[in-house]
mmCIF file of C-alpha atoms in Angstrom:
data_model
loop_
_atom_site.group_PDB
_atom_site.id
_atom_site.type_symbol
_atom_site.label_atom_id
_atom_site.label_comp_id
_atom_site.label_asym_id
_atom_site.label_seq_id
_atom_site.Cartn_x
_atom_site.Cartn_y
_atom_site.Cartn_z
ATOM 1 C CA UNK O 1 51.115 177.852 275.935
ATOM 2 C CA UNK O 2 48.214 179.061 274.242
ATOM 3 C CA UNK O 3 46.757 175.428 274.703
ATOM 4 C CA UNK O 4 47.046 176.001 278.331
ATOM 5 C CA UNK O 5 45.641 179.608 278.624
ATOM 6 C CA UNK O 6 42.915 178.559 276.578
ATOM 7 C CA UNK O 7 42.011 175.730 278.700
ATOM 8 C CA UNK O 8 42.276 177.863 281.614
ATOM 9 C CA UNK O 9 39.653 180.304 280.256
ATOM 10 C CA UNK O 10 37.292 177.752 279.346
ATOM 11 C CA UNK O 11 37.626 176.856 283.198
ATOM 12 C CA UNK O 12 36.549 180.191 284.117
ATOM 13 C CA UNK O 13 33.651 180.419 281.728
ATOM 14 C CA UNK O 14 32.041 177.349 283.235
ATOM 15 C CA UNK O 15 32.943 179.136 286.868
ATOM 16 C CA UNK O 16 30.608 182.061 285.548
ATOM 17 C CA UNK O 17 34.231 184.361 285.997
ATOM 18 C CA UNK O 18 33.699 186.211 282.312
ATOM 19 C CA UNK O 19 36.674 188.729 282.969
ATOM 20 C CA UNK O 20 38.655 185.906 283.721
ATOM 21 C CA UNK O 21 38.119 184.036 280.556
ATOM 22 C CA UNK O 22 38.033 187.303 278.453
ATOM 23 C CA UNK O 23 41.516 188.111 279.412
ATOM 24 C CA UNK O 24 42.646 184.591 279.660
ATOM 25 C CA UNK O 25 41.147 184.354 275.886
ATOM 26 C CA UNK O 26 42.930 187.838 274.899
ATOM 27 C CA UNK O 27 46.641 186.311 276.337
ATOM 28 C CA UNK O 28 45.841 183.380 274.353
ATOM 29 C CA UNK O 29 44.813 185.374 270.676
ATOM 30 C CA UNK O 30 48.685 187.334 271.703
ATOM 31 C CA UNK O 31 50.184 183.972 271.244
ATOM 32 C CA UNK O 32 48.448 182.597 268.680
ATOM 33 C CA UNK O 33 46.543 185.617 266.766
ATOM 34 C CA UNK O 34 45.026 183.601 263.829
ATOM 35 C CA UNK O 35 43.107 180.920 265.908
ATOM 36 C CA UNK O 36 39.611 181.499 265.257
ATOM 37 C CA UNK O 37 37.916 179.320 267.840
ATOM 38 C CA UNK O 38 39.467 181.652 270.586
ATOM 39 C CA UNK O 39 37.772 184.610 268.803
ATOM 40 C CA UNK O 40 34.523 182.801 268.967
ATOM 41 C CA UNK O 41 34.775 182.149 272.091
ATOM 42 C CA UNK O 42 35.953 185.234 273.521
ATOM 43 C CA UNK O 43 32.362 186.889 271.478
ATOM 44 C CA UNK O 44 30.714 184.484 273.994
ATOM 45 C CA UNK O 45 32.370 185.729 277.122
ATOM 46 C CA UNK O 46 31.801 189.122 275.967
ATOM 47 C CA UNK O 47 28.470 188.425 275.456
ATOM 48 C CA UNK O 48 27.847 187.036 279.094
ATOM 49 C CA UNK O 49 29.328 190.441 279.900
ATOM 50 C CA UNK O 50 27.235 192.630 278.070
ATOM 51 C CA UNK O 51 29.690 193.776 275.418
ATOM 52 C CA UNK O 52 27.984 193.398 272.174
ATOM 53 C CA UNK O 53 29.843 195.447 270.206
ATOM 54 C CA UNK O 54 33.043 193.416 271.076
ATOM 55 C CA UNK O 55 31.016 190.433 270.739
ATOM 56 C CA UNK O 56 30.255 190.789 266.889
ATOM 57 C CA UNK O 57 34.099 192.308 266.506
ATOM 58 C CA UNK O 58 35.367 189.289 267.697
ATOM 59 C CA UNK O 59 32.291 187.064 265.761
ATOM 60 C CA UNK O 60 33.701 188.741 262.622
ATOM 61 C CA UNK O 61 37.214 188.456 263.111
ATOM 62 C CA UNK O 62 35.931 184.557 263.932
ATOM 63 C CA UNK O 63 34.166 184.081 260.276
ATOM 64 C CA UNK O 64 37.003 185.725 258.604
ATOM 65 C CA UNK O 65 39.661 183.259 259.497
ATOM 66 C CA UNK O 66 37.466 180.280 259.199
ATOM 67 C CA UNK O 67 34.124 181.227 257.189
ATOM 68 C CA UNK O 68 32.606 177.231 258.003
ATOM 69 C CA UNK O 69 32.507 177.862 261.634
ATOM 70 C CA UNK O 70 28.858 177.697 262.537
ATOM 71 C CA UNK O 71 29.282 178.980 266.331
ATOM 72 C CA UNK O 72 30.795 181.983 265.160
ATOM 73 C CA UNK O 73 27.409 183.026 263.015
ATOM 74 C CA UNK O 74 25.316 182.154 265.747
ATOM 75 C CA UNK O 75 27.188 184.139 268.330
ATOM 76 C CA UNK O 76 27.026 187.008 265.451
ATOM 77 C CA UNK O 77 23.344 186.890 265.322
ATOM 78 C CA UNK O 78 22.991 186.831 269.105
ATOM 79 C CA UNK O 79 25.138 189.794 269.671
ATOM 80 C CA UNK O 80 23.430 191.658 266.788
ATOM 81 C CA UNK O 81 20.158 190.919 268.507
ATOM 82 C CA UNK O 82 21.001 192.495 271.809
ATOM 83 C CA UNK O 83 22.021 195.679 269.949
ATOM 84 C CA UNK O 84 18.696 195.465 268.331
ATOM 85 C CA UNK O 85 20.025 195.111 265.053
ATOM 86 C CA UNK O 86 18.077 192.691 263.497
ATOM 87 C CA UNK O 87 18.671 192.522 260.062
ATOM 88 C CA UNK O 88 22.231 192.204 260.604
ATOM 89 C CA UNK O 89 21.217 189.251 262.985
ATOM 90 C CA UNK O 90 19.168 187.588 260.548
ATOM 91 C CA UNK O 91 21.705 187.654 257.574
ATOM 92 C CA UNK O 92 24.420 186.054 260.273
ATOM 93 C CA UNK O 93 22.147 183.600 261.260
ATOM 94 C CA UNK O 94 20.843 182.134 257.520
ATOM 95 C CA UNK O 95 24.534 181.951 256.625
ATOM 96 C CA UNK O 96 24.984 179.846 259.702
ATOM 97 C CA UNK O 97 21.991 178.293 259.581
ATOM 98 C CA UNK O 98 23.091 176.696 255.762
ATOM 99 C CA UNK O 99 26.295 175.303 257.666
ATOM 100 C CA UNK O 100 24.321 173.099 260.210
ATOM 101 C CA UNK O 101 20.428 172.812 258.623
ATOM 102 C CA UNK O 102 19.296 171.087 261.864
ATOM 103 C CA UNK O 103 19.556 173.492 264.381
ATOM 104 C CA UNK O 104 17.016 174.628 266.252
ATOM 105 C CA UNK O 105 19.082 177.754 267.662
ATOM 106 C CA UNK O 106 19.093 178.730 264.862
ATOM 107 C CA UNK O 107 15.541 179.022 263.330
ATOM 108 C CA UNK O 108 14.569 180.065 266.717
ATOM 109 C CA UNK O 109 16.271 183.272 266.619
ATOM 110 C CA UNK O 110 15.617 183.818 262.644
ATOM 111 C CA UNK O 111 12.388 183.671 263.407
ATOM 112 C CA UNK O 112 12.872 186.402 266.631
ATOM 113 C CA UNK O 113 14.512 188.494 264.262
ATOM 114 C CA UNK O 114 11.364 188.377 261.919
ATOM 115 C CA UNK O 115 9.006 189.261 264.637
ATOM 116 C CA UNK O 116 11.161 192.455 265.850
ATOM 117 C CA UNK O 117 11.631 193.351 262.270
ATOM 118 C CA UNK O 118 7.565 192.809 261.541
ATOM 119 C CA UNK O 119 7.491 195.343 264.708
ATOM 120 C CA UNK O 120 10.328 198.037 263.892
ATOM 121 C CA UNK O 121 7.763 198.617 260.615
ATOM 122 C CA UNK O 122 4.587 198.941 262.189
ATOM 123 C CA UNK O 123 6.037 201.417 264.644
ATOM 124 C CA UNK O 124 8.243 203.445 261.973
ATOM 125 C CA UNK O 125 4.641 203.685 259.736
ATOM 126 C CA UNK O 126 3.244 205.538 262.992
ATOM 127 C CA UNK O 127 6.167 207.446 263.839
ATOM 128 C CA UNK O 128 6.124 210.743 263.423
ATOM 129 C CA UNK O 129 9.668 212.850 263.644
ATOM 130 C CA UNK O 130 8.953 216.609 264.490
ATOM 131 C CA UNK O 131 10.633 219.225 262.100
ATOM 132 C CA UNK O 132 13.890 220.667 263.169
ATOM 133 C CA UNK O 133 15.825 223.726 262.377
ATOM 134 C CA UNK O 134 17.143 223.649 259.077
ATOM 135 C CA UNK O 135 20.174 221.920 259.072
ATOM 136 C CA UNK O 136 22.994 221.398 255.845
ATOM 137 C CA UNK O 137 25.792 219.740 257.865
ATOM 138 C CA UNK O 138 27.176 219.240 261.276
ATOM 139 C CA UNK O 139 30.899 218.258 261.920
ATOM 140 C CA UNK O 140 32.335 217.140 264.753
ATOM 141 C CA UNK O 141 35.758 216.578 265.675
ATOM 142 C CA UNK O 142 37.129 214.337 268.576
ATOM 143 C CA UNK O 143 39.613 215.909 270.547
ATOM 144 C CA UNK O 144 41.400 212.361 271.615
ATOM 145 C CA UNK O 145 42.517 209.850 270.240
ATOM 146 C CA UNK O 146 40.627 206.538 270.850
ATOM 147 C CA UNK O 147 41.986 202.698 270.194
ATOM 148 C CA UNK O 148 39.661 200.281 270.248
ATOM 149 C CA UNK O 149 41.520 197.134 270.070
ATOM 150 C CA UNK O 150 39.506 193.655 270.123
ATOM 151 C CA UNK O 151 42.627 192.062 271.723
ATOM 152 C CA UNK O 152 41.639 194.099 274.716
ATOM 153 C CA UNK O 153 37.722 194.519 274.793
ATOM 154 C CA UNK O 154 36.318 196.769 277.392
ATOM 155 C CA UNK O 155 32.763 196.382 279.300
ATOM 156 C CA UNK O 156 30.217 198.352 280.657
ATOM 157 C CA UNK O 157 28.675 201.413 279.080
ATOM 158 C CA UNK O 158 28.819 201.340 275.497
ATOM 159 C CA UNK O 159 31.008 205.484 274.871
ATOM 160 C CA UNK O 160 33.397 203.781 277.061
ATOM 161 C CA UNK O 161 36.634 202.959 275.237
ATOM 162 C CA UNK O 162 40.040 201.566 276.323
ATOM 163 C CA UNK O 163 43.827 202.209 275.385
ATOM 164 C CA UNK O 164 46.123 200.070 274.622
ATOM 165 C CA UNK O 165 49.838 200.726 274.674
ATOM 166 C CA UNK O 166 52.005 200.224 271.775
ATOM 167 C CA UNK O 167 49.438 199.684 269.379
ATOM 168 C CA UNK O 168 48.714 201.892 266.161
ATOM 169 C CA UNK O 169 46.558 204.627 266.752
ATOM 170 C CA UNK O 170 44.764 206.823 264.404
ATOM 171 C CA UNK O 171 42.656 210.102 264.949
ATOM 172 C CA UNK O 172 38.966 210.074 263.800
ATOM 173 C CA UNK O 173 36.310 212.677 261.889
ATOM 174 C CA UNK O 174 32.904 212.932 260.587
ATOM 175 C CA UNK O 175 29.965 214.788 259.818
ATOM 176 C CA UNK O 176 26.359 214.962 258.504
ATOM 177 C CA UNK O 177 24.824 215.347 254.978
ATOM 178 C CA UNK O 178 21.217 214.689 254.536
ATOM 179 C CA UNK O 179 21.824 211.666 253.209
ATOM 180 C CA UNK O 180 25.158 210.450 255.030
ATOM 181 C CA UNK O 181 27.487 210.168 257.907
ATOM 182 C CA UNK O 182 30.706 210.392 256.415
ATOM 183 C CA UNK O 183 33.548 209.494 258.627
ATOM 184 C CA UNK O 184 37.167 209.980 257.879
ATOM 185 C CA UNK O 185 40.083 207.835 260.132
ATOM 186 C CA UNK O 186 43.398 209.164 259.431
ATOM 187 C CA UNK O 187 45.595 206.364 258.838
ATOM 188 C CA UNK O 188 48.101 207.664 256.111
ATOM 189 C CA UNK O 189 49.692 205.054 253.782
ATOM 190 C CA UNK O 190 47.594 202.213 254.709
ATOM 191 C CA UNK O 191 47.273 199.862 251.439
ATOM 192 C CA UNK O 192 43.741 199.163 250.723
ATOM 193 C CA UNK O 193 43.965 195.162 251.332
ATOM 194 C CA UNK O 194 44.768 196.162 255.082
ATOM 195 C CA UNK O 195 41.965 197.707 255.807
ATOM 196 C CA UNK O 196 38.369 195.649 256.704
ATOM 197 C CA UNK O 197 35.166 196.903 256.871
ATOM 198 C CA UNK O 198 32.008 195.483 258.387
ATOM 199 C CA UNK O 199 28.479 197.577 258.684
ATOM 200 C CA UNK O 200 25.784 197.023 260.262
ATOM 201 C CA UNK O 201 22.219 198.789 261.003
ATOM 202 C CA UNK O 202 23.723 200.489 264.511
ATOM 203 C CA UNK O 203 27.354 198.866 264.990
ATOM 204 C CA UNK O 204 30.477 199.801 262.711
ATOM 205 C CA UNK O 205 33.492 197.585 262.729
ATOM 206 C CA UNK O 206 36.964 198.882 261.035
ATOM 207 C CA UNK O 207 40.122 196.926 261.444
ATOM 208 C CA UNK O 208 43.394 198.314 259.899
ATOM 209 C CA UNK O 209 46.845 196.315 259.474
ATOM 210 C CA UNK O 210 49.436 198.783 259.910
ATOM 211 C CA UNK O 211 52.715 197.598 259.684
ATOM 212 C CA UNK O 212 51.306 194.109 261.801
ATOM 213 C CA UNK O 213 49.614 195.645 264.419
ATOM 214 C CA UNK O 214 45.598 195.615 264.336
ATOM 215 C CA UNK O 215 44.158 198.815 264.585
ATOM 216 C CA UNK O 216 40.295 198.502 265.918
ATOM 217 C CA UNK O 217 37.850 200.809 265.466
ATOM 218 C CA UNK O 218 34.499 199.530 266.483
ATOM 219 C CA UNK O 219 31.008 201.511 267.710
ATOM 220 C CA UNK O 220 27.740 201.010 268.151
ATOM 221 C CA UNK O 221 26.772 204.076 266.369
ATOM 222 C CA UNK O 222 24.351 207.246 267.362
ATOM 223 C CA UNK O 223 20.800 205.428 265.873
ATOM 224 C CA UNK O 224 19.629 202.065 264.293
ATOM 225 C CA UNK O 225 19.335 204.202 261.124
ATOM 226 C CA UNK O 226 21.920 202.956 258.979
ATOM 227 C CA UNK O 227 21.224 200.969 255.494
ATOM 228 C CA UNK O 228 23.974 198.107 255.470
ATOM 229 C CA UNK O 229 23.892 197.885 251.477
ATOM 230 C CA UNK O 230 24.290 201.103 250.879
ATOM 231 C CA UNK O 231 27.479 201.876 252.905
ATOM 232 C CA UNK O 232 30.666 201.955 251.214
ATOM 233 C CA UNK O 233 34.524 202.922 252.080
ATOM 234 C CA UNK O 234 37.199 204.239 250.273
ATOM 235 C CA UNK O 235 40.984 204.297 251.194
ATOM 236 C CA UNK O 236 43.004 206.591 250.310
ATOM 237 C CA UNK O 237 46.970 207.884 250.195
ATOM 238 C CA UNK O 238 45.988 209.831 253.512
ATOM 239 C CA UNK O 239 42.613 208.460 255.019
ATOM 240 C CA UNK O 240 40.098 206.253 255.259
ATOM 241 C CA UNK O 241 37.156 207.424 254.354
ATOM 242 C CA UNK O 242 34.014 205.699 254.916
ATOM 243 C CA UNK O 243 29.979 207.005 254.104
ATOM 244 C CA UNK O 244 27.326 205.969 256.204
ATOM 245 C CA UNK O 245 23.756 205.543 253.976
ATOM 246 C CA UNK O 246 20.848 206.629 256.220
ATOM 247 C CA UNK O 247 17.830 205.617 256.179
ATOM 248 C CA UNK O 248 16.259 208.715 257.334
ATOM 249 C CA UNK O 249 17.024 212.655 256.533
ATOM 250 C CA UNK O 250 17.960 212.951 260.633
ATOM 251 C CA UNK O 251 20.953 215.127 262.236
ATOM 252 C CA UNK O 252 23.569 212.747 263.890
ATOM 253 C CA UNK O 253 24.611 214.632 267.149
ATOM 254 C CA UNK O 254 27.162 212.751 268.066
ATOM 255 C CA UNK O 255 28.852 209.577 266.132
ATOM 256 C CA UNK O 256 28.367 207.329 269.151
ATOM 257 C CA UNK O 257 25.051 205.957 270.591
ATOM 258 C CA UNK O 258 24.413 207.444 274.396
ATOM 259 C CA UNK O 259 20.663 206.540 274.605
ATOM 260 C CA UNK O 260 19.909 210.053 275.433
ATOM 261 C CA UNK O 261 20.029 212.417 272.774
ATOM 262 C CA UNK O 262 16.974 212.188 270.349
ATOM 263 C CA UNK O 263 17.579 212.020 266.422
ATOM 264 C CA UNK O 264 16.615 215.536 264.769
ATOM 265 C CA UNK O 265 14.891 214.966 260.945
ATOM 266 C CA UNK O 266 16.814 217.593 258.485
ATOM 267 C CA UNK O 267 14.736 219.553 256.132
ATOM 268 C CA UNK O 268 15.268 218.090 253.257
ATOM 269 C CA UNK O 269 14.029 220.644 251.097
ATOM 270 C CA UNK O 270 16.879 223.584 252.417
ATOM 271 C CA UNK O 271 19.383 220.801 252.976
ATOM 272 C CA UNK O 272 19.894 219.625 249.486
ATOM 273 C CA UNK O 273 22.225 221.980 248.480
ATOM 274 C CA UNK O 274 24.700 223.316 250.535
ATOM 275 C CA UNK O 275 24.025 226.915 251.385
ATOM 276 C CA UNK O 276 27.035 229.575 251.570
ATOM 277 C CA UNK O 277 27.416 231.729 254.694
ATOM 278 C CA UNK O 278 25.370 235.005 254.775
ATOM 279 C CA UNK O 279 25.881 238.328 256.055
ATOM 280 C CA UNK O 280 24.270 241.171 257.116
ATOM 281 C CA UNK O 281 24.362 244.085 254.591
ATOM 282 C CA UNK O 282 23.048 247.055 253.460
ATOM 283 C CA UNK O 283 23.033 246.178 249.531
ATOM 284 C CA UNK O 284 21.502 243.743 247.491
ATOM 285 C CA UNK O 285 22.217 240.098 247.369
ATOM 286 C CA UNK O 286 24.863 239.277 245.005
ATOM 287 C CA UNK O 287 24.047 235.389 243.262
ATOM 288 C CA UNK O 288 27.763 234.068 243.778
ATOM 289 C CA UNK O 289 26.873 231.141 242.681
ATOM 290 C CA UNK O 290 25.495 231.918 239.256
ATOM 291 C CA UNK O 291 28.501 234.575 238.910
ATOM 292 C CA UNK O 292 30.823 232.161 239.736
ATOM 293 C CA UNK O 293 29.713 229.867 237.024
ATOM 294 C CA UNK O 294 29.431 232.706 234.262
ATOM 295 C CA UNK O 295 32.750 233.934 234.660
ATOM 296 C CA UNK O 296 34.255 230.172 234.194
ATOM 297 C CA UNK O 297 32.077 229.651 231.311
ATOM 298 C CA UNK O 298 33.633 232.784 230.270
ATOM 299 C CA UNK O 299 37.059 231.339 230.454
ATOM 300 C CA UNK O 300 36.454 228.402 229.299
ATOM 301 C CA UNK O 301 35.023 229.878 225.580
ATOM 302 C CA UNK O 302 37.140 232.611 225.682
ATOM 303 C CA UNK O 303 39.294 232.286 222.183
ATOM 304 C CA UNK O 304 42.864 233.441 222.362
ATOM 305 C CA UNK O 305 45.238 233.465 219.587
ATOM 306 C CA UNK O 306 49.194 232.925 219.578
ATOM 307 C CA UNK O 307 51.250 232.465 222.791
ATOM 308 C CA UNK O 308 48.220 233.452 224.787
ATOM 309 C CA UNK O 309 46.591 230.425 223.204
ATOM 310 C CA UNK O 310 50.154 228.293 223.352
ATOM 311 C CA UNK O 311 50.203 228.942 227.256
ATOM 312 C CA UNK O 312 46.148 227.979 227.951
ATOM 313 C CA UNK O 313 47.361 224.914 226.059
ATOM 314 C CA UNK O 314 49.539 224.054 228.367
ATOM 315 C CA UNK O 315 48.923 225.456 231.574
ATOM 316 C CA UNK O 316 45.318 223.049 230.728
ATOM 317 C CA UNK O 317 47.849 220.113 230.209
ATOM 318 C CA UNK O 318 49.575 220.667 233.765
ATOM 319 C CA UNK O 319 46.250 221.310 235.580
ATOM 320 C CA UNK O 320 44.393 217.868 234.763
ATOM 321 C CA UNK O 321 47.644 215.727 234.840
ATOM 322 C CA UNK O 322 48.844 213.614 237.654
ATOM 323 C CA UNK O 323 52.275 213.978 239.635
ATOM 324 C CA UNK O 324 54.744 212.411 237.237
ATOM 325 C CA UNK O 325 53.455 214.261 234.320
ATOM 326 C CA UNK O 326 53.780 217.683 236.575
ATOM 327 C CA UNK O 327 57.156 216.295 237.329
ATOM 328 C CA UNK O 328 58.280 216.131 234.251
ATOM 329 C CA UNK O 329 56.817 219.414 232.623
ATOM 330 C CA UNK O 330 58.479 221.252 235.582
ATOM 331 C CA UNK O 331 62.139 219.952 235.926
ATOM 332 C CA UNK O 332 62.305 220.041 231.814
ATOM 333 C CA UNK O 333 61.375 223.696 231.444
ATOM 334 C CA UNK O 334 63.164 225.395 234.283
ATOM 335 C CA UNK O 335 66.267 222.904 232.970
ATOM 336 C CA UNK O 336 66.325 223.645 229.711
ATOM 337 C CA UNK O 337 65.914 227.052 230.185
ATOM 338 C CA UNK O 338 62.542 227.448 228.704
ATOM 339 C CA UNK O 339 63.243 225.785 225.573
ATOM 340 C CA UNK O 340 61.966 222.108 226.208
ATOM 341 C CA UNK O 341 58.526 220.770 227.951
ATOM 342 C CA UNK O 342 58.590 216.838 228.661
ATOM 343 C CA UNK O 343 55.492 214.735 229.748
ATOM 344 C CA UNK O 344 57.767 211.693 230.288
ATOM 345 C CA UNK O 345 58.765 211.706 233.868
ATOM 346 C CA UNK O 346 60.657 207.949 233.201
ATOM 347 C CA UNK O 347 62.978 209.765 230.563
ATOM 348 C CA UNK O 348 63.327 213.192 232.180
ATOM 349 C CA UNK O 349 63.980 211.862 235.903
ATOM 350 C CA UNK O 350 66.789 209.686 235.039
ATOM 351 C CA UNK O 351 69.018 213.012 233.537
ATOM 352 C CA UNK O 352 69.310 216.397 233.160
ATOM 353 C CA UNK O 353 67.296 218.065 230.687
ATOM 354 C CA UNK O 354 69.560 220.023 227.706
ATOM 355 C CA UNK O 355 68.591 223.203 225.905
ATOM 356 C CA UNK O 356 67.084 222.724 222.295
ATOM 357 C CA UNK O 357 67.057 226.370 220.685
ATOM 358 C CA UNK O 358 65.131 226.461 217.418
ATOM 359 C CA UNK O 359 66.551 225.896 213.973
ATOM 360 C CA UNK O 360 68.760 228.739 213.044
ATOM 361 C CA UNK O 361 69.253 230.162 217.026
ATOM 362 C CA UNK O 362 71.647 228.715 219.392
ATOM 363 C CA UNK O 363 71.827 228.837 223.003
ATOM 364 C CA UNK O 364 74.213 231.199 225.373
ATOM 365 C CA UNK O 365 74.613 231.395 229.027
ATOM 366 C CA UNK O 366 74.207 234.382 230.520
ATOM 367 C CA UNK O 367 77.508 235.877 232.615
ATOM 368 C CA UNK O 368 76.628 236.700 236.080
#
């Protein structure tokens, strides 16, 4: 069956009818999901169409299952071009270039890249970003809940996004630093094998596995200002969190790219370190900062003799140590009644803790 559809949607590509052949090309990937020449192919539809972004999704998803297939660079490097991301382009294209060393398509486009590049810094030496109010961070939250599935790419304008029923769906965060766009997807429980990452100077690709369903997050993002290398993701018992490096100091004003709204350069200077609210009053400023620190230094070398000393001990213990260890120190001591304090949550868990009064005491219940 998949033979057939996929037949059929090569049809309609040669018939110029790219919706046909993208959704042919999507029923075919349903029945057979890890065939990576129907992911290439569909990132050549999609590029007929005009969507890039779903282009180098599918491109991606296309190297992943089979790294050795050259088309699936060069479609890469093509989309990647047409977002204006050229760096991107030109690392795509020398990986597929190595794969088939006598292609002209190739070198023709590496070398494209290397003229738009050779331009980009010419005009970023003469540009000159105006100063803009101070700024420390900017959040933004969305208020739905988008799912961007490559199985079922969209076209046209590039904020438009399309649901798909019955697939997993996650809400999305982020906000600005000086330095970063950090955005958070909260997929909870997602191990960190299941979740793939690609970045790239303006587009962002995410793909999570969640419980075998493909969750697809991909954008072409707010400005061509992000540095690749420096990007990184972490994922974690609740989210996903991933930073976006930029290459400038500038105020993201919204995550996606609209072509309207110009980027805003932070002050750098006031935007290093966070600044806590102020308010209007009629007394002097208070440093909370440098109070705050004081009185912890205070704590910390304050020396305290006997039980005082006994509970800092441990209340330290249960502060820095992780759940099991909690675990344990709490079900021991309210068991025991006070008398015994366990750090082995594999011993404690598996009974009830006893009493232990000290040498020479011994230990009564108290009638109610």
């Amino acid at each position: 069956m998949a033979t057939d559809l996929e037949m059929r949607a090569k049809e309609a590509f040669v018939d110029d009818n790219f919706d046909l052949a993208v959704d042919l090309y999507t029923q075919a990937l349903d029945v057979d999901p890890k065939n990576a020449d129907l992911y290439a192919d569909r990132a050549q539809a999609n590029i007929k169409l005009g969507g890039f972004t779903e282009a180098v999704a599918d491109a991606n998803k296309a190297i992943e299952l089979d790294p050795s297939m050259t088309k699936a660079y060069l479609r890469k490097g093509t989309a990647c071009i047409k977002l204006e991301e050229y760096q991107t382009a030109k690392a795509a294209l020398e990986a597929g270039v190595l794969l088939a060393p006598g292609d002209s398509r190739f070198t023709k486009l590496i070398k494209e890249c290397d003229e738009r590049i050779a331009e980009e810094k010419i005009s970023l030496s003469k540009k000159v970003m105006p100063n803009a109010p101070p700024t420390t961070m900017s959040l933004s939250s969305d208020t739905t809940i988008e799912d961007v599935n490559s199985s079922h790419p969209t076209h046209g304008p590039p904020n438009q996004t399309k649901e798909t029923p019955n697939k997993p769906k996650f809400r999305h965060d982020y906000y600005n630093t000086p330095t970063e766009v950090v955005l958070t997807i909260f997929a909870k429980g997602i191990p960190a094998e299941n979740v793939t990452v690609e970045f790239g100077e303006q587009t962002l690709s995410v793909t999570i596995d969640s419980l075998g369903e493909e969750y697809h997050f991909q954008r072409r993002l707010f400005a061509k200002q992000i540095v690749p290398a420096n990007c990184r993701y972490q994922v974690l018992s609740t989210k996903v969190e991933i930073r976006l490096s930029k290459a400038e100091t500038i105020t993201w004003t919204s995550l996606e790219y609209s072509g309207k709204a110009a980027p805003q350069k932070i002050n750098t200077f006031l935007a290093t370190k966070p600044q806590r609210p102020s308010y209007p009053s009629s007394k002097s400023k208070v440093d909370w900062d440098k109070l705050e620190a004081e009185v912890k230094k205070e704590e910390k070398d304050e020396k305290l003799d006997g039980d005082a000393a006994l509970n800092k001990f441990f209340q330290d213990i249960y502060k820095d140590a992780d759940e099991d260890t909690r675990r344990a120190m709490s079900k021991s001591f309210v068991e025991s009644n006070g008398t015994v304090l366990s750090t082995n949550w594999r011993e404690v868990g598996l009974k009830k803790v006893e009493g232990s009064a000290p040498d020479g005491m011994e230990i009564k219940k108290w009638e109610y």
